């Protein structure tokens, strides 16, 4: 009798253990530096829920917005260390490990958002993304249109020369510095989370970001001139750490990739639509919105800042520019 009871208890334990194992939940960290009001966050939360749903609850993803797990450099380092599993970050940071992928930040390389999206489906993108993955082990799962970068300033600007001597906050990324430096601005690298205060207290007189970011970070409260320089058609990558990517089955890799790409399409559409509305909204707030001669800015960049300074290949630049 005792032997039978022991056998039954043992069998029950195995069943309970296997049931718990089948429903075991792996908790992952998804980090970014954007505000909770922005599509990059709301669609990350949507993606986290979709992955949980499509994997029958085997993965739970906690999303950490607004630099909660550190600045952009920190979360990229966390990706390498395996302390963060998924991040949203620009190719400018990927270029710190694989320089060629940063060519997309050279000013005026893309004509518009549709040109950027066409690039992400091209063979040259696949080659550059593979180069980054070969170098780091991290996987670029999706690309999201971040917005077209424009300039805000304390004083009116209508041509490249008007930036001469202006103290301008620019991310500490080589290609981001190209346009301001070509125009003679005094560039200052200030962390993204600290830009509002720097503009407010006069540490800098200007900055550059997409219109949606200018709205989300409320830069329009401390800058009265919006200058439509359109110097970089920007994007973000959804990156899976090497630790996460190599741990996933082929089936789960497809689920994670599909969801990341669906989220990127959602965000890209939201950003594109919102940008179209913001020019008029900023004008209604009393801001001065100025169209500029982009050819004047491009001419100065091409003459004064060379691709080779950043370690980019001219052939890559030409290949991206040629994409239809």
Coordinates of C-alpha atoms in Angstrom, one line a residue:
X1 CA 0.0 0.0 0.0
X2 CA 2.8 2.4 1.0
X3 CA 4.7 1.5 -2.2
X4 CA 1.6 2.2 -4.3
X5 CA 1.0 5.6 -2.5
X6 CA 4.6 6.5 -3.1
X7 CA 4.3 5.6 -6.7
X8 CA 1.1 7.7 -7.1
X9 CA 2.7 10.7 -5.3
X10 CA 5.8 10.4 -7.5
X11 CA 3.7 10.3 -10.7
X12 CA 1.7 13.3 -9.4
X13 CA 4.9 15.2 -8.8
X14 CA 6.1 14.5 -12.3
X15 CA 2.8 15.8 -13.7
X16 CA 2.9 18.9 -11.6
X17 CA 6.5 19.6 -12.5
X18 CA 6.0 19.1 -16.2
X19 CA 2.9 21.3 -16.1
X20 CA 4.8 24.1 -14.4
X21 CA 7.7 23.6 -16.9
X22 CA 5.3 23.9 -19.8
X23 CA 3.9 27.1 -18.5
X24 CA 7.3 28.5 -17.2
X25 CA 7.5 32.2 -17.9
X26 CA 10.7 33.8 -19.2
X27 CA 10.9 37.5 -18.2
X28 CA 12.7 39.8 -20.6
X29 CA 13.6 43.5 -20.4
X30 CA 12.8 45.9 -23.3
X31 CA 14.4 49.3 -22.9
X32 CA 14.3 52.6 -24.8
X33 CA 14.8 56.4 -24.1
X34 CA 11.5 57.7 -25.5
X35 CA 8.5 59.1 -23.7
X36 CA 5.4 57.0 -22.8
X37 CA 3.3 59.2 -25.1
X38 CA 5.4 58.3 -28.2
X39 CA 4.5 55.4 -30.6
X40 CA 7.9 53.9 -30.0
X41 CA 6.7 53.2 -26.4
X42 CA 3.0 52.4 -27.0
X43 CA 3.9 50.0 -29.9
X44 CA 6.6 48.4 -27.8
X45 CA 4.0 47.7 -25.1
X46 CA 1.7 46.3 -27.8
X47 CA 4.6 44.1 -29.1
X48 CA 5.3 42.8 -25.6
X49 CA 1.7 41.8 -25.3
X50 CA 1.6 40.1 -28.7
X51 CA 4.7 38.1 -28.0
X52 CA 3.2 36.9 -24.8
X53 CA 0.0 36.0 -26.5
X54 CA 1.7 34.2 -29.5
X55 CA 4.0 32.2 -27.3
X56 CA 1.1 31.2 -25.0
X57 CA 2.6 33.1 -22.1
X58 CA 6.0 31.6 -22.2
X59 CA 7.6 35.1 -22.4
X60 CA 6.7 38.1 -20.4
X61 CA 8.3 41.3 -21.6
X62 CA 8.6 44.3 -19.3
X63 CA 9.1 47.6 -21.2
X64 CA 11.2 50.3 -19.6
X65 CA 10.7 53.7 -21.3
X66 CA 12.2 57.2 -20.9
X67 CA 15.8 56.2 -20.0
X68 CA 14.6 54.2 -17.0
X69 CA 17.4 51.7 -17.6
X70 CA 19.9 54.3 -18.7
X71 CA 20.8 56.6 -21.6
X72 CA 21.0 55.2 -25.1
X73 CA 24.7 54.4 -24.7
X74 CA 23.9 52.5 -21.5
X75 CA 21.1 50.3 -23.0
X76 CA 23.4 49.5 -26.0
X77 CA 26.0 48.4 -23.5
X78 CA 23.3 46.4 -21.6
X79 CA 22.5 44.6 -24.9
X80 CA 26.1 43.5 -25.2
X81 CA 26.3 42.4 -21.5
X82 CA 23.0 40.6 -21.7
X83 CA 21.4 42.7 -18.9
X84 CA 18.9 44.1 -21.4
X85 CA 17.2 41.8 -24.0
X86 CA 15.5 44.1 -26.5
X87 CA 16.2 47.8 -27.2
X88 CA 15.1 50.4 -29.7
X89 CA 18.1 52.4 -30.8
X90 CA 19.5 54.3 -33.8
X91 CA 22.0 52.9 -36.3
X92 CA 24.3 55.6 -35.1
X93 CA 24.9 53.5 -32.0
X94 CA 25.2 50.3 -34.1
X95 CA 27.9 52.1 -36.1
X96 CA 30.1 52.2 -33.0
X97 CA 30.5 48.5 -33.5
X98 CA 30.2 48.4 -37.3
X99 CA 31.0 51.7 -38.9
X100 CA 29.5 51.1 -42.4
X101 CA 25.9 50.9 -41.1
X102 CA 26.2 54.5 -40.0
X103 CA 26.3 55.7 -43.6
X104 CA 22.6 56.3 -43.4
X105 CA 23.2 59.3 -41.1
X106 CA 25.2 61.3 -43.6
X107 CA 23.0 64.3 -44.3
X108 CA 20.6 64.3 -47.2
X109 CA 21.3 60.6 -48.1
X110 CA 17.6 59.9 -48.1
X111 CA 15.0 61.8 -50.1
X112 CA 12.0 61.1 -47.8
X113 CA 10.6 58.4 -45.5
X114 CA 9.6 56.1 -48.5
X115 CA 13.2 56.1 -49.6
X116 CA 14.3 55.0 -46.1
X117 CA 11.8 52.2 -46.1
X118 CA 12.9 51.1 -49.5
X119 CA 16.4 50.9 -48.2
X120 CA 15.4 48.6 -45.3
X121 CA 14.2 46.1 -47.9
X122 CA 17.3 46.3 -50.1
X123 CA 20.3 44.0 -50.4
X124 CA 22.6 46.8 -49.1
X125 CA 20.7 47.0 -45.9
X126 CA 20.8 43.2 -45.5
X127 CA 24.6 43.3 -46.0
X128 CA 25.1 46.2 -43.5
X129 CA 22.8 44.6 -40.9
X130 CA 24.6 41.2 -41.3
X131 CA 28.0 43.0 -40.8
X132 CA 26.7 44.4 -37.5
X133 CA 25.3 41.0 -36.4
X134 CA 28.5 39.2 -37.3
X135 CA 30.4 41.8 -35.2
X136 CA 28.2 41.8 -32.2
X137 CA 25.9 38.8 -32.3
X138 CA 22.9 41.2 -31.8
X139 CA 20.1 40.9 -34.3
X140 CA 18.4 43.8 -36.0
X141 CA 14.8 42.6 -36.1
X142 CA 13.0 45.6 -37.5
X143 CA 13.5 49.2 -38.6
X144 CA 11.1 52.1 -37.7
X145 CA 10.9 55.5 -39.3
X146 CA 11.8 57.9 -36.5
X147 CA 11.2 61.1 -38.3
X148 CA 12.9 63.7 -40.4
X149 CA 15.3 65.8 -38.4
X150 CA 14.8 69.5 -38.3
X151 CA 16.4 72.4 -36.3
X152 CA 15.0 74.6 -33.5
X153 CA 16.7 77.7 -32.4
X154 CA 16.5 80.9 -30.4
X155 CA 17.1 83.0 -33.5
X156 CA 15.7 82.8 -37.1
X157 CA 17.7 80.7 -39.5
X158 CA 17.1 80.7 -43.3
X159 CA 20.4 79.5 -44.7
X160 CA 23.4 77.4 -43.7
X161 CA 25.6 80.4 -42.8
X162 CA 23.0 81.6 -40.2
X163 CA 24.2 78.7 -38.0
X164 CA 27.7 80.2 -37.8
X165 CA 28.7 80.4 -34.1
X166 CA 25.4 79.1 -32.8
X167 CA 25.7 76.8 -29.7
X168 CA 23.8 73.7 -30.9
X169 CA 23.1 70.5 -29.1
X170 CA 23.8 67.5 -31.3
X171 CA 24.0 63.8 -30.3
X172 CA 27.5 62.6 -29.8
X173 CA 27.4 60.8 -33.1
X174 CA 29.8 61.7 -35.9
X175 CA 27.4 61.9 -38.8
X176 CA 24.9 64.0 -36.8
X177 CA 27.6 66.6 -36.4
X178 CA 28.2 66.9 -40.2
X179 CA 25.5 69.5 -41.1
X180 CA 25.9 71.7 -38.0
X181 CA 29.7 71.8 -38.4
X182 CA 29.5 72.4 -42.1
X183 CA 27.4 75.4 -41.3
X184 CA 29.8 76.7 -38.6
X185 CA 27.8 75.8 -35.5
X186 CA 29.5 75.2 -32.2
X187 CA 28.2 71.7 -31.4
X188 CA 27.7 70.4 -27.9
X189 CA 26.9 66.8 -27.0
X190 CA 24.2 66.8 -24.3
X191 CA 22.3 63.7 -23.2
X192 CA 18.8 63.4 -24.7
X193 CA 17.1 63.6 -21.3
X194 CA 18.9 66.9 -20.4
X195 CA 18.2 68.8 -23.7
X196 CA 15.1 70.7 -22.5
X197 CA 16.9 72.1 -19.4
X198 CA 20.0 73.0 -21.6
X199 CA 17.7 75.0 -23.9
X200 CA 15.9 76.6 -21.1
X201 CA 18.9 77.8 -19.2
X202 CA 20.8 78.9 -22.3
X203 CA 23.6 76.3 -22.2
X204 CA 22.8 75.8 -25.9
X205 CA 20.9 78.0 -28.4
X206 CA 19.6 75.4 -30.8
X207 CA 19.1 71.6 -31.2
X208 CA 17.9 69.2 -34.0
X209 CA 15.3 66.5 -33.8
X210 CA 12.1 65.3 -35.7
X211 CA 9.0 67.4 -35.3
X212 CA 7.4 64.5 -33.3
X213 CA 10.2 64.6 -30.8
X214 CA 10.1 68.4 -30.6
X215 CA 6.5 67.9 -29.6
X216 CA 6.9 65.0 -27.2
X217 CA 9.9 66.6 -25.4
X218 CA 8.1 70.0 -25.4
X219 CA 11.2 71.8 -27.0
X220 CA 8.7 74.2 -28.5
X221 CA 8.2 75.7 -25.0
X222 CA 11.8 76.9 -24.9
X223 CA 12.5 77.5 -28.6
X224 CA 10.5 79.8 -30.8
X225 CA 12.0 79.0 -34.3
X226 CA 11.5 75.8 -36.1
X227 CA 13.7 75.5 -39.2
X228 CA 12.8 72.7 -41.7
X229 CA 16.3 71.7 -42.5
X230 CA 15.3 68.1 -43.1
X231 CA 18.9 67.1 -43.0
X232 CA 18.5 63.5 -41.8
X233 CA 15.6 61.1 -42.5
X234 CA 16.1 59.1 -39.3
X235 CA 15.3 55.6 -38.1
X236 CA 15.4 53.3 -35.2
X237 CA 16.3 49.6 -35.0
X238 CA 14.6 47.0 -32.9
X239 CA 17.5 45.0 -31.6
X240 CA 17.6 41.6 -29.9
X241 CA 20.6 40.7 -27.8
X242 CA 22.9 37.9 -28.8
X243 CA 21.9 36.2 -25.5
X244 CA 18.2 36.3 -26.4
X245 CA 18.5 35.6 -30.1
X246 CA 20.6 32.5 -29.7
X247 CA 18.3 31.2 -27.0
X248 CA 15.2 31.3 -29.2
X249 CA 13.9 28.3 -31.2
X250 CA 13.3 28.9 -34.9
X251 CA 9.6 29.1 -34.2
X252 CA 10.1 31.7 -31.5
X253 CA 12.5 33.7 -33.7
X254 CA 9.8 34.0 -36.3
X255 CA 7.2 35.1 -33.7
X256 CA 9.6 37.7 -32.2
X257 CA 10.7 39.0 -35.6
X258 CA 7.1 39.1 -37.0
X259 CA 5.8 41.1 -34.0
X260 CA 8.8 43.5 -34.0
X261 CA 8.2 44.2 -37.7
X262 CA 4.5 44.7 -37.2
X263 CA 5.2 47.1 -34.4
X264 CA 7.6 49.1 -36.6
X265 CA 5.0 49.5 -39.3
X266 CA 2.5 50.8 -36.7
X267 CA 5.0 53.3 -35.4
X268 CA 6.2 54.4 -38.8
X269 CA 2.7 55.1 -40.0
X270 CA 1.9 57.0 -36.8
X271 CA 5.0 59.2 -37.1
X272 CA 4.5 59.9 -40.8
X273 CA 0.9 61.0 -40.2
X274 CA 1.7 63.1 -37.1
X275 CA 4.5 64.9 -38.9
X276 CA 2.1 66.1 -41.6
X277 CA -0.1 67.7 -38.9
X278 CA 2.6 69.3 -36.7
X279 CA 3.7 72.2 -39.0
X280 CA 0.3 73.9 -38.8
X281 CA 0.0 73.1 -35.1
X282 CA 3.3 74.7 -34.3
X283 CA 2.3 77.8 -36.2
X284 CA -0.9 78.0 -34.2
X285 CA 1.2 77.9 -31.0
X286 CA 2.9 81.1 -32.2
X287 CA 6.2 79.5 -33.4
X288 CA 8.0 80.7 -36.5
X289 CA 8.3 77.8 -39.0
X290 CA 10.8 78.4 -41.8
X291 CA 11.4 76.6 -45.0
X292 CA 15.0 76.6 -46.2
X293 CA 16.9 75.9 -49.4
X294 CA 18.2 72.4 -48.6
X295 CA 20.5 72.6 -51.6
X296 CA 22.5 75.3 -49.8
X297 CA 22.9 73.1 -46.8
X298 CA 23.8 70.0 -48.9
X299 CA 26.4 72.0 -50.8
X300 CA 28.2 73.0 -47.6
X301 CA 28.1 69.5 -46.3
X302 CA 29.5 67.9 -49.4
X303 CA 32.2 70.5 -49.7
X304 CA 33.3 70.6 -46.0
X305 CA 32.5 67.2 -44.5
X306 CA 33.7 64.1 -46.3
X307 CA 32.3 60.6 -46.0
X308 CA 35.8 59.2 -45.4
X309 CA 36.1 61.1 -42.1
X310 CA 33.5 58.8 -40.6
X311 CA 34.8 55.6 -42.0
X312 CA 31.9 55.2 -44.5
X313 CA 32.3 53.8 -48.0
X314 CA 31.5 56.1 -50.9
X315 CA 30.2 53.0 -52.8
X316 CA 27.7 52.4 -49.9
X317 CA 26.6 56.0 -50.0
X318 CA 26.0 55.9 -53.8
X319 CA 24.2 52.6 -53.5
X320 CA 21.8 53.9 -50.9
X321 CA 21.2 57.2 -52.8
X322 CA 20.4 55.1 -56.0
X323 CA 17.6 53.1 -54.4
X324 CA 14.2 53.9 -56.0

